Structure formats: structure tokens, C-alpha cells
Short mmCIF file of C-alpha atoms and ligand atoms in Angstrom, two decimals:
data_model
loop_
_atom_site.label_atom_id
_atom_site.label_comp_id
_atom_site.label_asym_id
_atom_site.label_seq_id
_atom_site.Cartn_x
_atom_site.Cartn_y
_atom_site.Cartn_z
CA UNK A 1 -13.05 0.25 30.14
CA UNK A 2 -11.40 -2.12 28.31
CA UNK A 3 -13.51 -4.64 25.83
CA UNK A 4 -10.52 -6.98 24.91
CA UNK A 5 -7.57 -8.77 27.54
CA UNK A 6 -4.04 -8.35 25.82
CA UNK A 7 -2.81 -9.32 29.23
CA UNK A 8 -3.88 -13.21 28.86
CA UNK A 9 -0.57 -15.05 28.33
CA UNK A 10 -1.50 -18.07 25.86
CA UNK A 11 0.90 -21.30 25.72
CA UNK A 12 1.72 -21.28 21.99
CA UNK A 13 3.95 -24.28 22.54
CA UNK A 14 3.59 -27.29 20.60
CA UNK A 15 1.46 -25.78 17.86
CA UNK A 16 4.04 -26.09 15.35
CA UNK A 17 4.48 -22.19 16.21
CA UNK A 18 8.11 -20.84 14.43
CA UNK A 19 8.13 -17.98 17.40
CA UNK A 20 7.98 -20.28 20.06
CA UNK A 21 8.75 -24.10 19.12
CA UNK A 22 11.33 -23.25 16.75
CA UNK A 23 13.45 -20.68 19.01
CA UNK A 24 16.53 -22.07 17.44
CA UNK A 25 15.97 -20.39 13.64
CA UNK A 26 16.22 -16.57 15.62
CA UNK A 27 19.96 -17.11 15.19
CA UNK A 28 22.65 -20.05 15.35
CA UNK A 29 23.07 -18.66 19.29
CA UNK A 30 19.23 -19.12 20.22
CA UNK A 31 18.67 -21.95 22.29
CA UNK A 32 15.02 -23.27 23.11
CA UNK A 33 14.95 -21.89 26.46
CA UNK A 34 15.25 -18.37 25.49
CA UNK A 35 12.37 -15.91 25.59
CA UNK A 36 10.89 -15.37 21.99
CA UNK A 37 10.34 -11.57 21.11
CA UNK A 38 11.34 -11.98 17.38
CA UNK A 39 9.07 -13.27 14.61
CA UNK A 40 6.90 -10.49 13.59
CA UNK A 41 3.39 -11.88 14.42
CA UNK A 42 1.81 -11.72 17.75
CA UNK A 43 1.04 -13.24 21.22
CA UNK A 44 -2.69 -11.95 21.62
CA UNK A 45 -5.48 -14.19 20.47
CA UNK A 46 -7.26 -13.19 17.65
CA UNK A 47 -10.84 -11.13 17.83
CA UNK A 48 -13.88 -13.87 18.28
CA UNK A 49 -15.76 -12.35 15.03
CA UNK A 50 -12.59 -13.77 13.61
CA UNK A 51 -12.37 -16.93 15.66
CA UNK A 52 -16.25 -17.55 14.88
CA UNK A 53 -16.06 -16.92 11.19
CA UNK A 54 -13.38 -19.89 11.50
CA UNK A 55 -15.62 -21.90 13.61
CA UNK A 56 -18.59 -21.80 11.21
CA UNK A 57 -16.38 -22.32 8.32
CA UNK A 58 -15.03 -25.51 9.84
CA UNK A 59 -18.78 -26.54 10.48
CA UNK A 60 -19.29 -26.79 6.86
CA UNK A 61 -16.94 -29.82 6.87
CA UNK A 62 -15.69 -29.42 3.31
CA UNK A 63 -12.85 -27.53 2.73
CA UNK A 64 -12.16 -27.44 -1.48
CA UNK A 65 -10.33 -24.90 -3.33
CA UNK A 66 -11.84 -21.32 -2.60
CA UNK A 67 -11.73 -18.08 -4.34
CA UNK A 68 -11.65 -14.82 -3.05
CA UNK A 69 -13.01 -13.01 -6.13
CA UNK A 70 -16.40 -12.37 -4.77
CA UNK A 71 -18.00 -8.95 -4.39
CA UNK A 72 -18.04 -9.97 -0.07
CA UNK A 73 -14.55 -10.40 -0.15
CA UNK A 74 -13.60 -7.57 -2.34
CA UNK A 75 -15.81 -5.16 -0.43
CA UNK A 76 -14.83 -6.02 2.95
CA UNK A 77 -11.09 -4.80 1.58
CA UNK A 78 -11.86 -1.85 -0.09
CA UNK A 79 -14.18 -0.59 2.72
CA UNK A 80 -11.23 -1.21 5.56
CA UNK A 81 -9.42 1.33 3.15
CA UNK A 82 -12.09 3.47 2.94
CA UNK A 83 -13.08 3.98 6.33
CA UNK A 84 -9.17 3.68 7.74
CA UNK A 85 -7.59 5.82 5.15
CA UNK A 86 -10.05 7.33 3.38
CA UNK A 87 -8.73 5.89 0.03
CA UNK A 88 -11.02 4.40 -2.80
CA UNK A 89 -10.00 1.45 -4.62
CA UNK A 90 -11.60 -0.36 -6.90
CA UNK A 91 -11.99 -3.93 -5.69
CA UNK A 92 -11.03 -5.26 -9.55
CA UNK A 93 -7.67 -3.81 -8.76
CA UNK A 94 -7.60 -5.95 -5.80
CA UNK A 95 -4.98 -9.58 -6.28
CA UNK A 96 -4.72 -12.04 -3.82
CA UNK A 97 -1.01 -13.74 -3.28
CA UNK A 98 0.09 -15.92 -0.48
CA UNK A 99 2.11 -13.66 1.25
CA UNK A 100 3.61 -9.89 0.53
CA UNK A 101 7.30 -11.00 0.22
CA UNK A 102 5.98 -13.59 -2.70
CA UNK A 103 4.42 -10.46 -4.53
CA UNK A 104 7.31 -8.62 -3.91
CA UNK A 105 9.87 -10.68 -5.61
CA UNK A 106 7.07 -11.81 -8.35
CA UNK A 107 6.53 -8.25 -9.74
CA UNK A 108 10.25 -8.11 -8.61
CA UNK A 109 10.98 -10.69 -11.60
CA UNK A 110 8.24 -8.96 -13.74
CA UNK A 111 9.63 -5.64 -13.67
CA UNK A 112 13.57 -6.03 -13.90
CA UNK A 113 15.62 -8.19 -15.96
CA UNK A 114 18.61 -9.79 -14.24
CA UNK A 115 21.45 -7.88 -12.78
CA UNK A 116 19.06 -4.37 -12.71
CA UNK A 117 19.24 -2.64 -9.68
CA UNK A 118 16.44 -2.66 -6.69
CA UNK A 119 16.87 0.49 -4.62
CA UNK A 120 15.46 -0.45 -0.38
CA UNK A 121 16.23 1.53 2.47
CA UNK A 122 18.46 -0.04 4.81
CA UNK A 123 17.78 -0.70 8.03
CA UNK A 124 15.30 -2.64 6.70
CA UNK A 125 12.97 -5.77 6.36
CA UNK A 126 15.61 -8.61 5.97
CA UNK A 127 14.18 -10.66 2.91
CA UNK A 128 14.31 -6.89 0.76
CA UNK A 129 17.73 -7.40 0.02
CA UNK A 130 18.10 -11.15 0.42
CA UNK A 131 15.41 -12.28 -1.82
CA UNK A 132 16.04 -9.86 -4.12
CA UNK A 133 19.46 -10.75 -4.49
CA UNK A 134 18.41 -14.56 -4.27
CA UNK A 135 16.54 -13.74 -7.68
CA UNK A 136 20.33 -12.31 -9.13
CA UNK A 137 19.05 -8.50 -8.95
CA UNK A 138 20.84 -6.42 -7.62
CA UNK A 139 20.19 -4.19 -4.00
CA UNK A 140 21.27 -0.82 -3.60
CA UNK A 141 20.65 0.93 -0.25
CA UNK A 142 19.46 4.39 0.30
CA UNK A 143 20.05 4.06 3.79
CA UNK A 144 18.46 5.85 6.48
CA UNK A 145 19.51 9.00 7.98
CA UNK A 146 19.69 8.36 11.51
CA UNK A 147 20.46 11.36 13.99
CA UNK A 148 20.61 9.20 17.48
CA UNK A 149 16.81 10.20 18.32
CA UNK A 150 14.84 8.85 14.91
CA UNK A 151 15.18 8.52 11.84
CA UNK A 152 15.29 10.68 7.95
CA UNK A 153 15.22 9.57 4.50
CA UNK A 154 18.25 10.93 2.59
CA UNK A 155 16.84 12.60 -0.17
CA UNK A 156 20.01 14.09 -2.00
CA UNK A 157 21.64 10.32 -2.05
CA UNK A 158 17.97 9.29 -3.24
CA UNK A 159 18.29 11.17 -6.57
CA UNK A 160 21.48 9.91 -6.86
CA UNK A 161 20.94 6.48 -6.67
CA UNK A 162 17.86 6.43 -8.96
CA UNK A 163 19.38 8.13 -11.61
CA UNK A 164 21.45 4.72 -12.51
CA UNK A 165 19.87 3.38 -15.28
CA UNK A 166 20.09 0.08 -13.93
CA UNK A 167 17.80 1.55 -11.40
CA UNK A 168 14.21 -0.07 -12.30
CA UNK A 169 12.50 -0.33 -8.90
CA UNK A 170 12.13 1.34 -5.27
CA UNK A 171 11.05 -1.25 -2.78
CA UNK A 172 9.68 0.96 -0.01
CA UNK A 173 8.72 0.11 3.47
CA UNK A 174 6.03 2.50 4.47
CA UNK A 175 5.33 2.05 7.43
CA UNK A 176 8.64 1.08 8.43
CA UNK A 177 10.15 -1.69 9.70
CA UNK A 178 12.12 -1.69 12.18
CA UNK A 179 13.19 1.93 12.31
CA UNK A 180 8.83 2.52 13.19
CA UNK A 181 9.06 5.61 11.19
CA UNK A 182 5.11 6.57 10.01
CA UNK A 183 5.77 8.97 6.41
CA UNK A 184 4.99 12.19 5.87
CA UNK A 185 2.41 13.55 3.38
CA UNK A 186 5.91 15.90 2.42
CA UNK A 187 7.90 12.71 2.22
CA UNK A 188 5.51 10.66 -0.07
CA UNK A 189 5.62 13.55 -2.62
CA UNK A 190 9.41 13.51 -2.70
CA UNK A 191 10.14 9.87 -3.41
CA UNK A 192 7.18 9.54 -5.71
CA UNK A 193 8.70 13.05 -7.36
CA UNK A 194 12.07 10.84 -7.76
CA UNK A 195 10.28 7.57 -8.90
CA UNK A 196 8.75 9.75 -11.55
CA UNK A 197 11.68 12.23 -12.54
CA UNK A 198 13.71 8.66 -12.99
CA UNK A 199 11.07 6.19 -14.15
CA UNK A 200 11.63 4.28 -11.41
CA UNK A 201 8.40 1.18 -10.43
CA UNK A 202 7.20 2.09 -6.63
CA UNK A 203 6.61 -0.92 -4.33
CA UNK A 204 5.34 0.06 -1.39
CA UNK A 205 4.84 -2.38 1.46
CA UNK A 206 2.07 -1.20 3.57
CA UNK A 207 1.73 -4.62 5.71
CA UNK A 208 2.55 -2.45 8.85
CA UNK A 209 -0.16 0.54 7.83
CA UNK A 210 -2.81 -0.49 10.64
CA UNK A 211 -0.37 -0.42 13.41
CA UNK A 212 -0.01 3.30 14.24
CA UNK A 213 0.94 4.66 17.42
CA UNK A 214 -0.25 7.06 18.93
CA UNK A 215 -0.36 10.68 17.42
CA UNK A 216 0.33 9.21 13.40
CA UNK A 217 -1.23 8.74 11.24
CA UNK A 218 -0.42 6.29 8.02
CA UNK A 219 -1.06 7.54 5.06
CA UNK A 220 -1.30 5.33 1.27
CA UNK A 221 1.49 6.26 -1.25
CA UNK A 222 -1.26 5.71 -3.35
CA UNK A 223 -3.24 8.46 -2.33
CA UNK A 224 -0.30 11.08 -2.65
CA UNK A 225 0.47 9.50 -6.23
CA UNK A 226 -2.66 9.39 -7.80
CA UNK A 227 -0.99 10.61 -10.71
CA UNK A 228 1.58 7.79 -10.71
CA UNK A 229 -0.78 5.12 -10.02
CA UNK A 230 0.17 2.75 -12.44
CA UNK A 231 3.87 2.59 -11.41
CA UNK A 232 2.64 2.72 -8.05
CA UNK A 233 1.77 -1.04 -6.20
CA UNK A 234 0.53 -1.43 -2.91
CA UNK A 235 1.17 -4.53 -0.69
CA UNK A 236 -1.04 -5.17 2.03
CA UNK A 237 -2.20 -7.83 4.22
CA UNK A 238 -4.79 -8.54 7.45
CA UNK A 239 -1.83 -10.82 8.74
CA UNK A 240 -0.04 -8.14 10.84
CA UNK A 241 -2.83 -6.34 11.73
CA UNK A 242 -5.21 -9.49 12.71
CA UNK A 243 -2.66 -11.85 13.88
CA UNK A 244 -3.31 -14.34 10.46
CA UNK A 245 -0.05 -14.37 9.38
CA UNK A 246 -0.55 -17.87 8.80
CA UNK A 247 -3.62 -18.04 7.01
CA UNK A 248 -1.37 -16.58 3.70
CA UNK A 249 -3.36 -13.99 2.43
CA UNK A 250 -2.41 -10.60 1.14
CA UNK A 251 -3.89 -7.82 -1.01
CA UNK A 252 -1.92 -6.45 -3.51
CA UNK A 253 -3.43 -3.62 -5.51
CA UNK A 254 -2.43 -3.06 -8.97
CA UNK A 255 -3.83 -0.44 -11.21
CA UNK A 256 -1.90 -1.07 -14.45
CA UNK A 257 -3.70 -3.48 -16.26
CA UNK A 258 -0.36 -5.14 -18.21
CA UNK A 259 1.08 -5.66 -14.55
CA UNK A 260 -2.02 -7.68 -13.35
CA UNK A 261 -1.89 -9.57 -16.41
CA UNK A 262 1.64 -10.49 -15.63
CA UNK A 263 1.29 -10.72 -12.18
CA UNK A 264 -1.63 -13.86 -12.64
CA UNK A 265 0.19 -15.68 -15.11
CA UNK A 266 3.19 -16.10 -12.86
CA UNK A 267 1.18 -16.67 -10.14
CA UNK A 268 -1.75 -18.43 -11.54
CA UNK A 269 -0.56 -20.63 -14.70
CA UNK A 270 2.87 -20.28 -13.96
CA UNK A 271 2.78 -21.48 -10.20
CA UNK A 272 -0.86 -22.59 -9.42
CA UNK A 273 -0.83 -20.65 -6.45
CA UNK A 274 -3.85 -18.38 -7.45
CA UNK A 275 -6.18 -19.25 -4.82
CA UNK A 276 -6.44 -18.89 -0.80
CA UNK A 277 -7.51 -21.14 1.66
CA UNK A 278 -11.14 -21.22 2.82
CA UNK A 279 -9.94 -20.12 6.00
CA UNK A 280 -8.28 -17.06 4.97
CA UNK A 281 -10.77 -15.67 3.30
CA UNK A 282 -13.27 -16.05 5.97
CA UNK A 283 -10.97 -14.61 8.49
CA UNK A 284 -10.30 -11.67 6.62
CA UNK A 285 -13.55 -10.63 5.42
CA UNK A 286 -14.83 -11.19 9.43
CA UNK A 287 -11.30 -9.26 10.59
CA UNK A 288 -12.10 -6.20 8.07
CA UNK A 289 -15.61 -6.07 8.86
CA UNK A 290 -16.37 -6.72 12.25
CA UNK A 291 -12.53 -5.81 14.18
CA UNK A 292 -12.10 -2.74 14.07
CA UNK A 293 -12.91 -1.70 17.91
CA UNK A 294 -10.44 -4.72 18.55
CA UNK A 295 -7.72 -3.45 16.37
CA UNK A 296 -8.15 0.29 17.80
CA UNK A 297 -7.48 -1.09 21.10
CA UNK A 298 -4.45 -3.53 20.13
CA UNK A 299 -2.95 0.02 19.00
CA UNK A 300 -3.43 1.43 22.22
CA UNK A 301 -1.98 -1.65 24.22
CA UNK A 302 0.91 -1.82 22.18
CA UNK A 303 1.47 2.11 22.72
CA UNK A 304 1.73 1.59 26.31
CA UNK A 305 4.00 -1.25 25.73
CA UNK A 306 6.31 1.15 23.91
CA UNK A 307 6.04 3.30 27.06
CA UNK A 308 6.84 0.54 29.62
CA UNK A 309 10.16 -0.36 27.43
CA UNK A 310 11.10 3.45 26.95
CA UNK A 311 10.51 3.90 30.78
CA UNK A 312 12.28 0.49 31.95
CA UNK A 313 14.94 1.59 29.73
CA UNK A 314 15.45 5.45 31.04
CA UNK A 315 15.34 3.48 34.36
CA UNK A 316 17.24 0.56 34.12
CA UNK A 317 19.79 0.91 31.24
CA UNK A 318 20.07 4.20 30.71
CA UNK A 319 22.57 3.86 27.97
CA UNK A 320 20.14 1.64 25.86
CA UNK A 321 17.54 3.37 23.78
CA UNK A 322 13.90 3.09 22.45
CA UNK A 323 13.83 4.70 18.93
CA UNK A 324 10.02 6.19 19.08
CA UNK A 325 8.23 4.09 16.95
CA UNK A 326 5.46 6.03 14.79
CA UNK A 327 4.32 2.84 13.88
CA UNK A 328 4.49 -1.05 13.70
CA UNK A 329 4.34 -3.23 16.80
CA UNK A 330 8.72 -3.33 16.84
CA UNK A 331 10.79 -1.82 19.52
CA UNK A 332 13.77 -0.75 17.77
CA UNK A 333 16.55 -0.33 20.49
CA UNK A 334 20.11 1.49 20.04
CA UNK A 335 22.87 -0.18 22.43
CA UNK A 336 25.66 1.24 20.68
CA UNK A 337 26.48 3.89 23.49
CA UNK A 338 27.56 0.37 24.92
CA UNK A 339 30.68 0.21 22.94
CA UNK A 340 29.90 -3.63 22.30
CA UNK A 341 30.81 -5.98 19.07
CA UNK A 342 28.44 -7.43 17.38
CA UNK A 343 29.35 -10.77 19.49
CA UNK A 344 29.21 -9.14 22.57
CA UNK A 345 26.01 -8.08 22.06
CA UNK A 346 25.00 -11.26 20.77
CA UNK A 347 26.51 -13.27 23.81
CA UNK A 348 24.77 -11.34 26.59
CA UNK A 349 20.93 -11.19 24.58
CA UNK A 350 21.11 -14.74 23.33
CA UNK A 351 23.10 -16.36 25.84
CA UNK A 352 23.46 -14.31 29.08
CA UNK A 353 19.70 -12.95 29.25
CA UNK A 354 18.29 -15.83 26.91
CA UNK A 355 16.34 -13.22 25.12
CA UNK A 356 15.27 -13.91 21.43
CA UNK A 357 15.88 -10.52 19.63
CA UNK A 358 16.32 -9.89 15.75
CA UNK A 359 20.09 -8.55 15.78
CA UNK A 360 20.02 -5.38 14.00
CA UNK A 361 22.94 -6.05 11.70
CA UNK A 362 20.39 -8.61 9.98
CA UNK A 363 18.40 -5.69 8.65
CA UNK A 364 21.52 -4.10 7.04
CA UNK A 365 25.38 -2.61 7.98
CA UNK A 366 23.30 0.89 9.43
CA UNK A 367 21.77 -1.31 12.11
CA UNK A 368 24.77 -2.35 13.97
CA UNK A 369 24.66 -2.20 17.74
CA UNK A 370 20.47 -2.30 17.83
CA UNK A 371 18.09 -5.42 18.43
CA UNK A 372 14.38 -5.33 17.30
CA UNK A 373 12.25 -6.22 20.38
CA UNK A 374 8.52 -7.63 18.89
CA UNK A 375 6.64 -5.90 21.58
CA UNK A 376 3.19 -7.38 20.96
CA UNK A 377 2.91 -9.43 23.98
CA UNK A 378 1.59 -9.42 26.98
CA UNK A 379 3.12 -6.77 29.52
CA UNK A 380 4.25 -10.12 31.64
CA UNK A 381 6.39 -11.34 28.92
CA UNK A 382 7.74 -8.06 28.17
CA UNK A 383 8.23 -7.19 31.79
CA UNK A 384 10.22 -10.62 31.88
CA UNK A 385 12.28 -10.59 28.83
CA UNK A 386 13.27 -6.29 29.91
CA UNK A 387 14.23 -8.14 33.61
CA UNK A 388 16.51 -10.56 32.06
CA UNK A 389 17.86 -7.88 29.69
CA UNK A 390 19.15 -5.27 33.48
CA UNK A 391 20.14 -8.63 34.98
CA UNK A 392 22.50 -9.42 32.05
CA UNK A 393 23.86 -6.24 31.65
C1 PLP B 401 7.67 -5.08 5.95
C2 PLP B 401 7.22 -6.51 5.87
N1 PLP B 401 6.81 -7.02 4.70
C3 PLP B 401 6.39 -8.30 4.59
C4 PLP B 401 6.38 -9.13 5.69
C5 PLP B 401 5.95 -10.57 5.53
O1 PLP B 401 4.82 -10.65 4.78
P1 PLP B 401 4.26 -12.05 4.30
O2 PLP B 401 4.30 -12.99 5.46
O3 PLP B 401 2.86 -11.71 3.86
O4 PLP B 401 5.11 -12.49 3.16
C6 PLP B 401 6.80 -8.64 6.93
C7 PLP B 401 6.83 -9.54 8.10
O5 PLP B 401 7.41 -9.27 9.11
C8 PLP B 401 7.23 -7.31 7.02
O6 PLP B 401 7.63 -6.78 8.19
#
């Protein structure tokens, strides 16, 4: 028996929501009548330990500058990692930053000068190679081996790549998004074998790491690289997991001290933006200590959503396919057996169906010809948006 309704369809109109009252950013085709499946947070309400924390928080009526830095706060994360992944870290090692991508392109700055080379692996994460290049680095892509059923890292082109010397950083995506690929214990080793052999910095975005599907299992680069820990940092958030995307709080674990010195002085007394909002931190220590039944079961709606899209597709649109996600909440879909342009495909989502998908050319050149579907949602919406899809085709 179920505990939690992902079914409930909530109006998220007109609260200043970018998913749904600002359809029009998804692309210059969206228009506001189109059915929003793109923004990467979700449609389900958040857990009432969350929604309560809030609620007493708000009671208190005052609502000055907060700090996480409390042993309550620090606990609550390193416990989640604890009990999820059965890693240990050390809760000093713990900074907060308003958002992952803002880390990012901080220790970004911090550990390149100008016109050094980030490597990412395309398809990927849109702001990896924009922002990065907004801050005049430069992006190299060791794209993603993709064989038509899922997708490989290409190791050979790997070592290659990071033996530039203007090589200083791999920005991994672990797990991925879109292409939903969960790593391998065997994988880990080998790019944190190359980050080594090269003396490359490892930034691995684990935002995704609590939304496994069924079968995976997510595993820390961290915990494979103990012995690289202090080129290896960790990004990681409750916002994906716990629907707070907007409270802007992340967790990103450092173990080199010289880094977190760095990393709070830009942050801190370069930019004042040290310090989270009351309401984050109360919503994550509630989300990491009392949502964990709710979060097991989120994984296991959004697995059967995966199943209804893979089915509807077989069914429906047999050319179109589901890449399997391992993890994330993303439906990663392959039209190319379609034989459409980029505009085509554009024209009949956007403007025939009046479906609001990420394009997959967005996320790099390799993902022509697919659209990322954000499947958390209510089976209604999805049943809707996967209608509109057969009828436009
Ligand atoms: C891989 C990845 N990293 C980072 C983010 C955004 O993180 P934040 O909002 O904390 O900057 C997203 C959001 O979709 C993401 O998919």
C-alpha cells in the first residue's frame, strides 16, 4: 500500500513557477499553452515533515540571516550519506553554496586560469559547457559512446583528451543527465585512474545520486577515490531529490583544505553569498532526516513512469525510443529513426503537439534527433503530453 499520492495533479500556475508560468523560456517556439515537461524539478508536493518544518519555521515570525554550520545541520547531511551510500564524511568538509552550477563554475574559476581546458561529457547538462565557456575556459567533449540501446564512456578518447596540458579539470555528471546512465564501480576507477595519471581536478555532480531506478545502484566517486580525495569534489543537493530546488541550497564537499579556503573567500568575502535562507536549512535537515520512506517511494513512481513511456512508445510510436534510464527522473527519447531536422522535430513537439521538451541538441551536437521528457509528474500529465505526442505524429 501506498503511503504517499504522486497521482494528485497540483495547479502550479501563478506561483511565479519557471516550469509552468514561464513556458515561453523552454525555447523561442514554446508558447504558454503548451504542456511543460522540461525544467528539471518536479510536479509532486513535497513530504509534510518537510512542509511542517517550513510551517514552524514561518511561526517564528523572524526570518534574519541563518547559518547552516551547526552540528543539526551538518549531521542530518552526513547521515543521508551514510545510511544511502554508506560513505563517511566529515561534516567540516561539508560547504554550503546557493546552487551546484554556482560551485561549479566558482571552483571552475579557482582551479583554471583563462583559456585552460574543462573536459564534460557531451550529451550533457546544458550550463557545463555554456557557463564554462561564459567564464572564457575552454570545453572539450569526451562525448558519449552511444550504441542505439544506452550509453558508454569512451575511454581511449578519454586519455587522449586529458593528456592536453591545458587540460586542468573533468566536470563529470554522475549520475547522468540526460543520457540516465547510473556508473559503474569499474567505470569510477577508470576516470579517476585518468584524472590521476594526468593531474586532472574531478568535479563530480552528484545532484541526481538519490534518483535511482530500479535495479542501480549510485555509487560516490568519492568512495572509489579515496586515494584522490583531495582532487576529488562532490556536488550535491536535497533540491532534486526533495523537490527544493528553490530553496538554493547545496552541499559541496571538499576535502582539500587550500580549496575550501578558496572556495569561501569567493563565495563569502568575495560575493557575500555565504549563507542560506532560514527556510532551506530547515527543509533540508527535515527532508534528510525524516523523508526517506517518501523518497523510496518517489523512486518507485517514477520507475513505473519510465515503464508507461517505454510501453506507450513500443505501442504507439514504435520508431521513437526510451533510452533506459539507470537513474535521474529524465526520459531521454531517440527520434532519429524518424529521419527529421532539427526543425521538424521542433515544429511537431512545440507547435503541433504543444509539448514542452528540452531539444536534445541543447545538451550538445551527440544529442541530435532526441528530446528530454521530465517524467516526474503525475501519470495524467504524462499520459496527456505521450497523447498529444501519437496525435502529432
Ligand atoms: C546535473 C545537474 N547539475 C546541476 C543542476 C542545477 O543545480 P542548481 O540548481 O543547484 O544549480 C541540475 C539541474 O537540472 C542538473 O541536472
Amino acid at each position: 500500500m501506498s503511503k504517499y499520492n504522486f497521482d494528485k495533479a497540483v495547479n502550479r500556475e501563478n506561483t511565479n513557477c519557471i516550469k509552468w508560468d514561464f513556458r515561453t523560456r523552454c525555447s523561442q517556439k514554446a508558447t504558454q499553452d503548451g504542456l511543460p515537461l522540461w525544467v528539471a524539478d518536479m510536479d509532486f508536493e513535497c513530504a509534510e515533515p518537510i512542509v511542517n518544518s517550513l510551517r514552524k519555521r514561518i511561526e517564528h515570525k523572524i526570518f534574519g540571516y541563518t547559518s547552516e554550520d551547526t552540528k543539526e545541520y551538518k549531521d542530518s547531511v552526513c547521515s543521508w550519506y551514510k545510511r544511502r551510500f554508506n560513505l563517511e564524511v566529515d561534516g567540516n568538509n561539508i560547504f554550503f553554496s546557493p546552487g551546484v552550477v554556482p560551485a561549479i563554475i566558482t571552483l571552475v574559476k579557482i582551479l583554471t586560469e583563462e583559456n585552460d581546458t574543462v573536459i564534460i561529457q557531451q550529451p550533457v547538462y546544458t550550463p557545463f559547457e555554456l557557463k564554462v565557456k561564459n567564464n572564457n575556459r575552454n570545453v572539450v567533449s569526451n562525448s558519449l559512446k552511444y550504441d542505439g540501446v544506452s550509453y558508454e564512456i569512451d575511454f581511449d578518447d578519454l586519455e587522449e583528451k586529458a593528456k592536453n596540458p591545458k587540460a586542468k579539470i573533468m566536470l563529470f555528471c554522475s549520475p547522468h543527465n540526460p543520457v540516465g546512465r547510473v556508473w559503474k564501480t569499474e567505470e569510477l576507477k577508470k576516470v579517476i585512474d585518468i584524472c590521476k595519471k594526468n593531474n586532472l581536478w574531478l568535479i563530480s555532480d552528484e545532484i541526481h545520486s538519490d534518483l535511482i531506478r530500479k535495479g542501480n545502484q549510485h555509487i560516490p566517486t568519492l568512495k572509489v577515490g579515496c586515494d584522490y580525495k583531495d582532487k576529488i569534489i562532490t556536488c550535491t543537493a536535497p533540491s532534486k531529490t526533495f523537490n527544493l530546488a528553490g530553496m538554493h541550497l547545496a552541499n559541496i564537499i571538499i576535502n582539500n583544505e587550500e580549496i575550501q579556503k578558496k572556495l569561501l573567500f569567493e563565495l563569502k568575502d568575495k560575493l557575500d553569498i555565504g549563507s542560506p535562507s532560514p527556510f532551506a536549512v530547515v527543509s533540508a535537515m527535515a527532508a534528510y532526516n525524516e523523508c526517506e520512506d517518501w523518497l523510496n517511494e518517489l523512486n518507485q513512481y517514477i520507475d513505473d513512469n519510465m515503464e508507461f513511456i517505454d510501453k506507450y512508445l513500443k505501442e504507439n510510436l514504435p520508431k521513437a525510443k526510451l533510452v533506459k534510464p539507470q537513474g535521474t527522473y529524465l526520459a531521454w527519447v531517440d527520434f532519429n529513426e524518424y529521419g527529421l531536422s532539427e526543425i521538424e522535430l521542433e515544429d511537431i513537439m512545440f507547435k503541433k503537439a504543444k509539448v514542452l521538451f528540452n531539444q536534445g541538441y541543447n545538451f550538445g551536437k551527440e544529442g541530435k534527433g532526441f528530446v528530454r521528457i521530465n517524467a516526474a509528474c503525475p501519470r495524467s500529465i504524462l499520459k496527456e503530453c505521450m497523447d498529444r505526442i501519437k496525435n502529432a505524429f
